[in-house]
Amino acid sequence: MEDNLISEEEAAQYDRQIRLWGLDAQKRLRGSRVLFVGLRGLGAEVAKNLILAGVKGLTLLDHEQVTEESRRAQFLIPVDADGQNQAQASLERAQLLNPMVEVKADTDAVESKPDDFFFQFDAVCLTRCSKDLMVRVDQLCASRNIKVFCGDVYGYHGYMFSDLGQEHHYVEEKPKVVKGSNEANDGPEAKKPKVDPSETTMVKKTVSFCSLKAALEVDCTNEKAKNNLKHIPVDYFLLQVLLKFRTDKGHDPQPDSFAEDSQLLLQIRDDVLETMGLSSELLPNTFVSYCFSEMAPVCAVVGGVLGQEIVKALSQRDAPHRNFFFFDGLKGSGVVDYFGSK
């Protein structure tokens, strides 16, 4: 990460953020380079948030072409850009959001990139990628202490995952504890430490994350897991089904093949849950009606959370989510949960 000084122009641009999380955090953010893969609706939301936050550079990587379907929830792509590359079509509007950020478009397929391509970044965010590719990149980046994020939106549902490594250091602002009085004539209550809400102090903390592979391979067959099953979000199992669909078909469920893809989703649901030793009733048949295409409001919610987590991780300010965030648009609620080895 580059140790760049903040210019007067940047200080004015990022004044609100500097007041919110401090100059040191903004300097760390300003020295960070991020790779973002997949420029659909979720990608546009996260790219916008990172550019406005003021990272050093953002590379938008996507080899797919713009279609009417792909730009429905994608506000960075002009309406007349059908047939163009998605990353290239998003570049102009993305750059206009903040001229101080170096925004680049890469039209290659992420699968074609050599290992050392990822080593130039401080954080890598993967969307619309296969499970195998995400696991490969996560393992690759872990060897170089590069932060990895994954996310997707499927209809009313969305998720994000983060792997910040074995030791992620951050600071958190806490109310200052004031020592109690030591006067002999003071009562016992006066001698107890008290929290002064008007004063704060910065506390350094460290947290450990597990790999994506470990998080997706949680054993649900043992007794402890079965007893805790009611505490696991249903969206965790939905994600397993949708990632398997993407692996088998090479794409996500398509609205123009709803009947065919719905039947395949139900079959994959049965296979995945049976392999995990779970009943198919855990994921009712109705789930197939709510996981097609991207919905702009869901992209905005998940993109907001994902963008915020990347900013927090790079700035090393505030406690990160550890390690999954699931959003259910039908319930209008999100949940943070941890899967994998502690």
CSV table of C-alpha atoms in Angstrom, one decimal:
chain,number,residue,atom,x,y,z
A,1,MET,CA,0.0,0.0,0.0
A,2,GLU,CA,1.4,3.4,-1.0
A,3,ASP,CA,2.1,6.0,1.7
A,4,ASN,CA,0.7,9.0,-0.2
A,5,LEU,CA,0.3,12.4,1.3
A,6,ILE,CA,-3.1,14.1,1.0
A,7,SER,CA,-3.0,17.3,-1.1
A,8,GLU,CA,-5.0,20.4,-0.2
A,9,GLU,CA,-7.4,19.5,-3.1
A,10,GLU,CA,-7.9,16.0,-1.7
A,11,ALA,CA,-8.3,17.3,1.8
A,12,ALA,CA,-11.2,19.5,0.6
A,13,GLN,CA,-12.7,16.7,-1.5
A,14,TYR,CA,-12.6,14.2,1.4
A,15,ASP,CA,-13.2,16.6,4.2
A,16,ARG,CA,-16.4,14.9,5.5
A,17,GLN,CA,-14.7,11.5,5.4
A,18,ILE,CA,-11.6,12.7,7.2
A,19,ARG,CA,-13.8,14.2,9.9
A,20,LEU,CA,-15.6,10.9,10.1
A,21,TRP,CA,-12.8,8.3,10.3
A,22,GLY,CA,-9.6,10.4,10.5
A,23,LEU,CA,-6.7,11.5,8.3
A,24,ASP,CA,-4.7,8.3,8.8
A,25,ALA,CA,-7.5,6.1,7.7
A,26,GLN,CA,-8.1,8.3,4.6
A,27,LYS,CA,-4.3,8.2,3.8
A,28,ARG,CA,-4.4,4.3,3.9
A,29,LEU,CA,-7.5,4.3,1.7
A,30,ARG,CA,-5.8,6.8,-0.7
A,31,GLY,CA,-2.8,4.5,-1.1
A,32,SER,CA,-4.9,1.4,-2.0
A,33,ARG,CA,-5.5,-0.2,-5.4
A,34,VAL,CA,-8.5,-2.4,-5.9
A,35,LEU,CA,-9.5,-4.9,-8.5
A,36,PHE,CA,-13.2,-5.3,-9.1
A,37,VAL,CA,-14.5,-8.2,-11.3
A,38,GLY,CA,-18.0,-8.1,-12.8
A,39,LEU,CA,-19.6,-4.9,-14.0
A,40,ARG,CA,-23.3,-5.7,-13.6
A,41,GLY,CA,-25.7,-4.0,-11.2
A,42,LEU,CA,-23.9,-4.9,-8.0
A,43,GLY,CA,-20.6,-4.0,-9.6
A,44,ALA,CA,-21.8,-0.5,-10.4
A,45,GLU,CA,-22.9,0.1,-6.9
A,46,VAL,CA,-19.6,-1.0,-5.3
A,47,ALA,CA,-17.5,0.8,-7.9
A,48,LYS,CA,-19.4,4.0,-7.2
A,49,ASN,CA,-18.8,3.7,-3.4
A,50,LEU,CA,-15.1,3.0,-3.8
A,51,ILE,CA,-14.5,5.8,-6.2
A,52,LEU,CA,-16.4,8.3,-4.0
A,53,ALA,CA,-14.5,7.1,-0.9
A,54,GLY,CA,-11.2,7.9,-2.6
A,55,VAL,CA,-9.1,4.8,-3.3
A,56,LYS,CA,-5.9,5.3,-5.2
A,57,GLY,CA,-6.9,3.2,-8.2
A,58,LEU,CA,-9.8,1.0,-9.3
A,59,THR,CA,-9.5,-1.6,-12.1
A,60,LEU,CA,-12.8,-2.7,-13.6
A,61,LEU,CA,-12.5,-6.1,-15.1
A,62,ASP,CA,-15.2,-7.7,-17.2
A,63,HIS,CA,-15.0,-9.6,-20.6
A,64,GLU,CA,-18.8,-9.7,-21.2
A,65,GLN,CA,-20.8,-7.5,-23.6
A,66,VAL,CA,-23.6,-5.2,-22.6
A,67,THR,CA,-27.1,-6.5,-23.1
A,68,GLU,CA,-30.5,-5.1,-22.3
A,69,GLU,CA,-30.7,-7.6,-19.4
A,70,SER,CA,-27.2,-6.7,-18.0
A,71,ARG,CA,-27.8,-2.9,-17.9
A,72,ARG,CA,-31.2,-2.9,-16.2
A,73,ALA,CA,-29.7,-2.4,-12.8
A,74,GLN,CA,-26.4,-0.9,-14.1
A,75,PHE,CA,-26.4,2.9,-13.9
A,76,LEU,CA,-22.8,3.4,-15.2
A,77,ILE,CA,-23.6,2.0,-18.6
A,78,PRO,CA,-25.3,4.3,-21.2
A,79,VAL,CA,-28.6,3.1,-22.7
A,80,ASP,CA,-27.1,2.9,-26.2
A,81,ALA,CA,-24.1,0.8,-25.2
A,82,ASP,CA,-25.5,-2.7,-26.2
A,83,GLY,CA,-22.8,-4.8,-27.7
A,84,GLN,CA,-19.9,-2.9,-26.0
A,85,ASN,CA,-17.7,-4.4,-23.4
A,86,GLN,CA,-19.3,-3.9,-19.9
A,87,ALA,CA,-16.1,-2.6,-18.2
A,88,GLN,CA,-15.3,-0.2,-21.1
A,89,ALA,CA,-18.8,1.0,-21.3
A,90,SER,CA,-18.8,1.8,-17.5
A,91,LEU,CA,-15.5,3.6,-17.5
A,92,GLU,CA,-16.5,7.2,-18.5
A,93,ARG,CA,-19.3,7.6,-16.0
A,94,ALA,CA,-17.2,5.9,-13.3
A,95,GLN,CA,-14.3,8.3,-13.8
A,96,LEU,CA,-16.6,11.3,-13.7
A,97,LEU,CA,-17.6,10.4,-10.2
A,98,ASN,CA,-14.1,11.3,-8.9
A,99,PRO,CA,-11.3,12.5,-11.2
A,100,MET,CA,-8.8,12.0,-8.3
A,101,VAL,CA,-9.1,8.2,-8.6
A,102,GLU,CA,-7.4,6.3,-11.3
A,103,VAL,CA,-10.1,4.2,-12.9
A,104,LYS,CA,-9.1,1.6,-15.6
A,105,ALA,CA,-11.1,-0.9,-17.7
A,106,ASP,CA,-9.8,-4.4,-18.4
A,107,THR,CA,-11.7,-6.4,-21.0
A,108,ASP,CA,-9.9,-9.7,-20.4
A,109,ALA,CA,-11.6,-12.7,-18.8
A,110,VAL,CA,-10.5,-13.1,-15.1
A,111,GLU,CA,-9.9,-16.8,-15.7
A,112,SER,CA,-7.2,-15.9,-18.2
A,113,LYS,CA,-5.2,-13.8,-15.8
A,114,PRO,CA,-1.9,-15.2,-14.4
A,115,ASP,CA,-1.3,-15.4,-10.7
A,116,ASP,CA,1.0,-12.4,-10.5
A,117,PHE,CA,-1.7,-10.2,-12.0
A,118,PHE,CA,-3.6,-10.1,-8.7
A,119,PHE,CA,-0.5,-9.3,-6.7
A,120,GLN,CA,-0.5,-5.6,-7.8
A,121,PHE,CA,-3.7,-4.9,-5.8
A,122,ASP,CA,-4.4,-4.4,-2.1
A,123,ALA,CA,-7.9,-5.8,-2.3
A,124,VAL,CA,-9.7,-8.0,-4.9
A,125,CYS,CA,-13.5,-8.1,-5.2
A,126,LEU,CA,-15.1,-10.9,-7.2
A,127,THR,CA,-18.7,-10.9,-8.5
A,128,ARG,CA,-20.3,-13.2,-11.1
A,129,CYS,CA,-17.4,-15.7,-10.7
A,130,SER,CA,-17.5,-19.5,-10.4
A,131,LYS,CA,-16.9,-21.1,-7.0
A,132,ASP,CA,-13.7,-22.7,-8.1
A,133,LEU,CA,-12.3,-19.4,-9.4
A,134,MET,CA,-13.2,-17.6,-6.2
A,135,VAL,CA,-11.6,-20.2,-4.1
A,136,ARG,CA,-8.5,-20.1,-6.3
A,137,VAL,CA,-8.1,-16.4,-6.1
A,138,ASP,CA,-8.8,-16.3,-2.4
A,139,GLN,CA,-6.1,-18.9,-1.7
A,140,LEU,CA,-3.7,-17.0,-4.0
A,141,CYS,CA,-4.3,-13.7,-2.4
A,142,ALA,CA,-4.0,-15.1,1.1
A,143,SER,CA,-0.3,-16.0,0.4
A,144,ARG,CA,0.4,-12.3,-0.2
A,145,ASN,CA,-1.9,-10.8,2.5
A,146,ILE,CA,-4.3,-9.3,-0.1
A,147,LYS,CA,-7.8,-8.8,1.1
A,148,VAL,CA,-10.5,-10.7,-0.8
A,149,PHE,CA,-14.2,-10.0,-1.1
A,150,CYS,CA,-16.9,-11.9,-3.0
A,151,GLY,CA,-20.6,-11.0,-3.6
A,152,ASP,CA,-23.6,-11.4,-5.9
A,153,VAL,CA,-27.2,-10.5,-6.2
A,154,TYR,CA,-29.8,-13.1,-7.3
A,155,GLY,CA,-33.2,-11.5,-7.6
A,156,TYR,CA,-34.4,-10.6,-4.2
A,157,HIS,CA,-31.4,-12.2,-2.5
A,158,GLY,CA,-27.8,-11.1,-2.2
A,159,TYR,CA,-24.6,-11.8,-0.2
A,160,MET,CA,-21.1,-10.7,0.5
A,161,PHE,CA,-18.1,-12.6,1.9
A,162,SER,CA,-14.8,-11.3,3.2
A,163,ASP,CA,-11.4,-12.9,3.9
A,164,LEU,CA,-9.1,-10.3,5.5
A,165,GLY,CA,-6.4,-12.9,6.4
A,166,GLN,CA,-5.2,-14.6,9.6
A,167,GLU,CA,-4.4,-11.2,11.2
A,168,HIS,CA,-6.4,-8.2,10.3
A,169,HIS,CA,-5.5,-5.1,12.4
A,170,TYR,CA,-7.9,-2.2,12.9
A,171,VAL,CA,-8.7,0.6,15.3
A,172,GLU,CA,-12.0,1.3,16.9
A,173,GLU,CA,-13.2,4.4,18.7
A,174,LYS,CA,-14.5,3.7,22.2
A,175,PRO,CA,-15.8,5.9,25.0
A,176,LYS,CA,-13.0,6.8,27.4
A,177,VAL,CA,-13.0,5.1,30.8
A,178,VAL,CA,-12.3,7.6,33.7
A,179,LYS,CA,-10.8,6.3,36.9
A,180,GLY,CA,-12.8,6.6,40.0
A,181,SER,CA,-12.0,8.8,42.9
A,182,ASN,CA,-9.4,7.5,45.5
A,183,GLU,CA,-10.5,9.9,48.2
A,184,ALA,CA,-11.0,8.0,51.5
A,185,ASN,CA,-14.3,9.8,52.3
A,186,ASP,CA,-15.8,9.0,48.9
A,187,GLY,CA,-18.3,6.1,48.7
A,188,PRO,CA,-17.7,2.8,46.8
A,189,GLU,CA,-19.7,4.0,43.7
A,190,ALA,CA,-17.3,7.0,43.3
A,191,LYS,CA,-14.3,4.7,43.2
A,192,LYS,CA,-15.6,2.6,40.3
A,193,PRO,CA,-14.3,3.3,36.8
A,194,LYS,CA,-16.8,5.3,34.8
A,195,VAL,CA,-17.4,5.8,31.0
A,196,ASP,CA,-17.2,9.4,29.9
A,197,PRO,CA,-19.3,9.7,26.7
A,198,SER,CA,-17.8,13.1,25.9
A,199,GLU,CA,-14.3,11.6,25.5
A,200,THR,CA,-13.2,8.8,23.3
A,201,THR,CA,-10.0,6.8,22.8
A,202,MET,CA,-8.8,4.6,19.9
A,203,VAL,CA,-8.4,0.9,20.7
A,204,LYS,CA,-6.3,-1.3,18.5
A,205,LYS,CA,-7.7,-4.8,17.8
A,206,THR,CA,-6.9,-7.9,15.7
A,207,VAL,CA,-9.3,-10.4,14.1
A,208,SER,CA,-8.8,-13.6,12.2
A,209,PHE,CA,-10.7,-14.7,9.1
A,210,CYS,CA,-11.0,-18.1,7.5
A,211,SER,CA,-10.8,-18.9,3.8
A,212,LEU,CA,-13.7,-19.0,1.4
A,213,LYS,CA,-13.2,-22.7,0.9
A,214,ALA,CA,-13.5,-23.4,4.6
A,215,ALA,CA,-16.6,-21.2,4.8
A,216,LEU,CA,-18.4,-23.0,2.0
A,217,GLU,CA,-17.5,-26.5,3.3
A,218,VAL,CA,-19.1,-26.3,6.8
A,219,ASP,CA,-20.0,-29.8,8.0
A,220,CYS,CA,-23.7,-29.9,8.8
A,221,THR,CA,-23.9,-33.6,9.5
A,222,ASN,CA,-22.5,-33.6,13.1
A,223,GLU,CA,-24.8,-33.2,16.1
A,224,LYS,CA,-23.5,-29.8,17.1
A,225,ALA,CA,-24.2,-28.4,13.6
A,226,LYS,CA,-27.7,-30.0,13.5
A,227,ASN,CA,-28.5,-28.4,16.9
A,228,ASN,CA,-27.5,-25.0,15.6
A,229,LEU,CA,-29.2,-25.4,12.2
A,230,LYS,CA,-32.0,-23.0,13.2
A,231,HIS,CA,-29.5,-20.3,13.6
A,232,ILE,CA,-28.0,-20.6,10.1
A,233,PRO,CA,-29.6,-18.3,7.6
A,234,VAL,CA,-31.5,-20.1,4.8
A,235,ASP,CA,-29.6,-17.9,2.4
A,236,TYR,CA,-26.4,-19.8,3.2
A,237,PHE,CA,-27.9,-22.9,1.6
A,238,LEU,CA,-29.5,-20.9,-1.2
A,239,LEU,CA,-26.0,-19.6,-2.0
A,240,GLN,CA,-24.7,-23.2,-2.2
A,241,VAL,CA,-27.5,-24.0,-4.7
A,242,LEU,CA,-26.9,-21.0,-6.9
A,243,LEU,CA,-23.1,-21.5,-7.0
A,244,LYS,CA,-23.7,-25.1,-8.1
A,245,PHE,CA,-26.1,-23.9,-10.8
A,246,ARG,CA,-23.5,-21.4,-12.0
A,247,THR,CA,-20.8,-24.2,-12.1
A,248,ASP,CA,-23.1,-26.6,-14.0
A,249,LYS,CA,-24.6,-24.2,-16.5
A,250,GLY,CA,-21.9,-21.6,-16.8
A,251,HIS,CA,-24.3,-18.7,-16.0
A,252,ASP,CA,-26.9,-17.7,-13.5
A,253,PRO,CA,-30.7,-18.5,-13.8
A,254,GLN,CA,-32.0,-16.6,-16.8
A,255,PRO,CA,-35.5,-15.0,-17.0
A,256,ASP,CA,-36.0,-16.1,-20.6
A,257,SER,CA,-35.6,-19.7,-19.6
A,258,PHE,CA,-37.5,-19.5,-16.3
A,259,ALA,CA,-39.3,-22.9,-16.6
A,260,GLU,CA,-36.2,-24.9,-17.5
A,261,ASP,CA,-33.9,-23.2,-15.0
A,262,SER,CA,-36.5,-23.4,-12.2
A,263,GLN,CA,-36.6,-27.2,-12.6
A,264,LEU,CA,-32.9,-27.4,-12.6
A,265,LEU,CA,-32.7,-25.2,-9.5
A,266,LEU,CA,-35.1,-27.6,-7.7
A,267,GLN,CA,-33.0,-30.6,-8.7
A,268,ILE,CA,-29.7,-28.9,-7.6
A,269,ARG,CA,-31.4,-28.0,-4.3
A,270,ASP,CA,-32.3,-31.6,-3.6
A,271,ASP,CA,-28.8,-32.8,-4.5
A,272,VAL,CA,-26.9,-30.1,-2.5
A,273,LEU,CA,-29.0,-30.5,0.6
A,274,GLU,CA,-28.9,-34.3,0.5
A,275,THR,CA,-25.1,-34.1,0.2
A,276,MET,CA,-25.1,-31.9,3.3
A,277,GLY,CA,-27.4,-34.4,5.1
A,278,LEU,CA,-30.3,-31.9,5.2
A,279,SER,CA,-33.9,-32.1,4.1
A,280,SER,CA,-35.0,-30.3,0.9
A,281,GLU,CA,-37.8,-28.7,3.0
A,282,LEU,CA,-35.1,-26.4,4.4
A,283,LEU,CA,-35.4,-24.5,1.1
A,284,PRO,CA,-39.1,-24.5,0.0
A,285,ASN,CA,-39.9,-24.8,-3.7
A,286,THR,CA,-41.0,-21.2,-3.8
A,287,PHE,CA,-37.4,-20.0,-3.7
A,288,VAL,CA,-37.1,-20.4,-7.4
A,289,SER,CA,-39.5,-17.5,-8.0
A,290,TYR,CA,-37.2,-15.0,-6.3
A,291,CYS,CA,-33.7,-15.6,-7.5
A,292,PHE,CA,-33.7,-14.6,-11.2
A,293,SER,CA,-31.9,-11.5,-12.5
A,294,GLU,CA,-30.6,-8.5,-10.5
A,295,MET,CA,-32.9,-6.1,-8.8
A,296,ALA,CA,-31.6,-2.6,-8.5
A,297,PRO,CA,-32.8,-2.0,-4.8
A,298,VAL,CA,-31.1,-5.2,-3.7
A,299,CYS,CA,-27.9,-4.2,-5.6
A,300,ALA,CA,-28.0,-0.9,-3.7
A,301,VAL,CA,-28.3,-2.6,-0.3
A,302,VAL,CA,-25.7,-5.3,-0.9
A,303,GLY,CA,-23.4,-2.9,-2.8
A,304,GLY,CA,-23.6,-0.4,0.1
A,305,VAL,CA,-22.5,-3.1,2.6
A,306,LEU,CA,-19.9,-4.6,0.4
A,307,GLY,CA,-18.4,-1.2,-0.5
A,308,GLN,CA,-18.4,-0.2,3.2
A,309,GLU,CA,-16.6,-3.4,4.2
A,310,ILE,CA,-13.9,-2.8,1.6
A,311,VAL,CA,-13.4,0.8,2.8
A,312,LYS,CA,-13.2,-0.4,6.4
A,313,ALA,CA,-10.7,-3.1,5.6
A,314,LEU,CA,-8.4,-0.8,3.6
A,315,SER,CA,-8.6,2.1,6.0
A,316,GLN,CA,-8.2,-0.3,9.0
A,317,ARG,CA,-10.9,1.6,10.7
A,318,ASP,CA,-13.8,0.0,12.7
A,319,ALA,CA,-14.7,-3.7,13.2
A,320,PRO,CA,-15.3,-5.6,9.9
A,321,HIS,CA,-18.1,-8.0,9.2
A,322,ARG,CA,-16.9,-11.6,9.8
A,323,ASN,CA,-17.4,-13.1,7.3
A,324,PHE,CA,-20.8,-13.4,5.5
A,325,PHE,CA,-23.5,-10.9,5.0
A,326,PHE,CA,-26.8,-12.2,3.6
A,327,PHE,CA,-29.7,-10.0,2.4
A,328,ASP,CA,-33.2,-11.2,1.9
A,329,GLY,CA,-35.3,-8.6,0.0
A,330,LEU,CA,-38.5,-10.4,0.8
A,331,LYS,CA,-38.0,-9.8,4.5
A,332,GLY,CA,-36.2,-6.5,4.0
A,333,SER,CA,-33.5,-7.6,6.3
A,334,GLY,CA,-29.8,-8.6,6.4
A,335,VAL,CA,-27.8,-10.9,8.7
A,336,VAL,CA,-24.1,-11.2,9.4
A,337,ASP,CA,-22.9,-14.6,10.2
A,338,TYR,CA,-19.6,-16.5,10.5
A,339,PHE,CA,-18.9,-19.9,8.9
A,340,GLY,CA,-15.7,-21.9,8.9
A,341,SER,CA,-12.9,-22.6,11.4
A,342,LYS,CA,-12.6,-20.0,14.2
